[in-house]
XYZ file of C-alpha atoms in Angstrom:
144
model
C 0.000 0.000 0.000
C 1.358 3.380 -1.000
C 1.521 5.987 1.818
C -1.430 8.359 1.773
C -2.277 11.511 3.701
C -5.244 10.353 5.780
C -3.509 7.249 7.048
C -0.231 9.015 7.861
C -1.894 11.893 9.709
C -4.070 9.496 11.746
C -1.108 7.256 12.541
C 1.051 10.190 13.615
C -1.724 11.596 15.809
C -2.475 8.223 17.405
C 1.193 7.516 18.124
C 1.772 10.992 19.551
C -1.346 10.765 21.733
C -0.270 7.374 23.123
C 3.204 8.662 23.942
C 1.868 11.836 25.582
C -0.578 9.915 27.763
C 1.994 7.249 28.674
C 4.431 9.920 29.871
C 1.807 11.976 31.709
C -0.206 9.164 33.291
C 2.209 9.107 36.234
C 1.390 12.801 36.724
C -2.255 11.806 37.196
C -3.379 13.383 33.920
C -6.005 11.830 31.698
C -6.998 12.228 28.041
C -7.875 15.806 27.159
C -6.179 17.347 30.174
C -2.699 17.894 28.678
C -3.982 20.009 25.787
C -6.206 22.044 28.138
C -3.263 22.704 30.454
C -1.133 23.707 27.480
C -3.896 26.019 26.233
C -4.364 27.654 29.638
C -0.653 28.516 29.893
C -1.261 31.073 27.136
C -4.963 31.767 27.839
C -5.356 31.629 31.624
C -8.787 32.972 32.535
C -10.440 31.819 29.294
C -14.064 30.787 29.262
C -15.134 27.206 28.586
C -16.283 27.942 25.029
C -12.865 29.380 24.102
C -11.096 26.429 25.673
C -13.246 23.961 23.726
C -12.593 25.796 20.448
C -8.864 26.261 21.122
C -8.414 22.602 22.045
C -10.565 21.282 19.182
C -13.009 19.673 21.594
C -16.778 19.462 21.642
C -18.222 21.727 24.376
C -19.676 18.736 26.257
C -16.271 16.994 26.210
C -14.558 20.165 27.410
C -17.075 20.446 30.246
C -16.331 16.889 31.351
C -12.547 17.359 31.133
C -12.729 20.650 33.059
C -14.883 19.065 35.778
C -12.263 16.368 36.295
C -9.481 18.941 36.315
C -11.327 21.035 38.888
C -11.875 17.970 41.066
C -8.131 17.183 40.822
C -7.202 20.707 41.861
C -5.616 21.658 38.509
C -8.007 24.505 37.746
C -10.558 26.691 39.446
C -13.564 28.334 37.853
C -14.622 31.807 38.898
C -17.542 33.935 37.844
C -16.670 37.135 36.071
C -17.589 40.310 37.907
C -21.136 41.317 37.157
C -22.013 38.079 35.356
C -22.391 34.944 37.446
C -23.216 32.870 34.348
C -19.843 33.565 32.724
C -17.230 31.347 34.352
C -13.546 31.843 33.700
C -11.063 28.998 34.079
C -7.760 29.569 35.865
C -4.809 27.323 36.550
C -4.089 26.631 40.196
C -0.500 26.390 41.459
C -0.711 22.622 40.921
C -2.148 23.198 37.444
C 0.741 25.521 36.558
C 3.231 22.895 37.732
C 1.549 20.167 35.670
C 1.287 22.501 32.657
C 5.063 23.029 32.731
C 5.540 19.261 32.783
C 3.149 18.954 29.831
C 5.145 21.530 27.886
C 8.376 19.622 28.563
C 6.824 16.348 27.387
C 5.428 18.028 24.273
C 8.836 19.574 23.507
C 10.671 16.237 23.852
C 8.145 14.387 21.700
C 8.157 17.152 19.107
C 11.938 16.924 18.930
C 11.679 13.158 18.459
C 8.932 13.458 15.834
C 10.813 16.100 13.846
C 14.205 14.398 14.131
C 16.177 14.520 10.910
C 14.382 17.639 9.665
C 16.301 20.883 9.506
C 14.847 24.165 10.769
C 13.466 25.169 7.369
C 11.787 21.786 6.868
C 10.260 21.948 10.350
C 8.787 25.380 9.721
C 7.504 24.307 6.316
C 5.869 21.191 7.756
C 4.210 23.164 10.550
C 2.965 25.726 8.026
C 1.521 22.996 5.841
C -0.226 21.365 8.800
C -1.693 24.741 9.792
C -3.091 25.056 6.287
C -4.519 21.532 6.400
C -6.190 22.277 9.749
C -7.629 25.532 8.375
C -8.949 23.737 5.300
C -10.646 21.117 7.441
C -12.029 23.714 9.848
C -13.582 25.564 6.873
C -15.371 22.325 5.958
C -17.006 21.982 9.393
C -20.702 21.427 9.143
C -20.642 20.138 5.566
C -22.399 16.870 4.854
C -20.231 13.944 5.848
């Protein structure tokens, strides 16, 4: 079988996900939590809808992941002043510590995944994957 895009992208994602979870399981993190922690490093105080969009999660899935993270003491949710319905999500001290660990794991795995590619090739690959993601995002809602 000749290599094709859909298979290679799924295989790479599956392998990366397995490696991330294997390395972070001992930290007590579960599926979905690493990407939320990584997102909150740059967007601390985001609302749940933004987190779901930024992490490419369904809102119901994000709600479930955030509930588990709150129960584990990784995040806290606070109402915004003047609007009790609008909750903002913040990393706790423990969440910040775990987020730094997540970033280190991501960096090591990224280095492994991109091994043998020079700087220009890495940037080109990332740019191409951004374009692919944008193309697929534009297709959201089309008949499947």
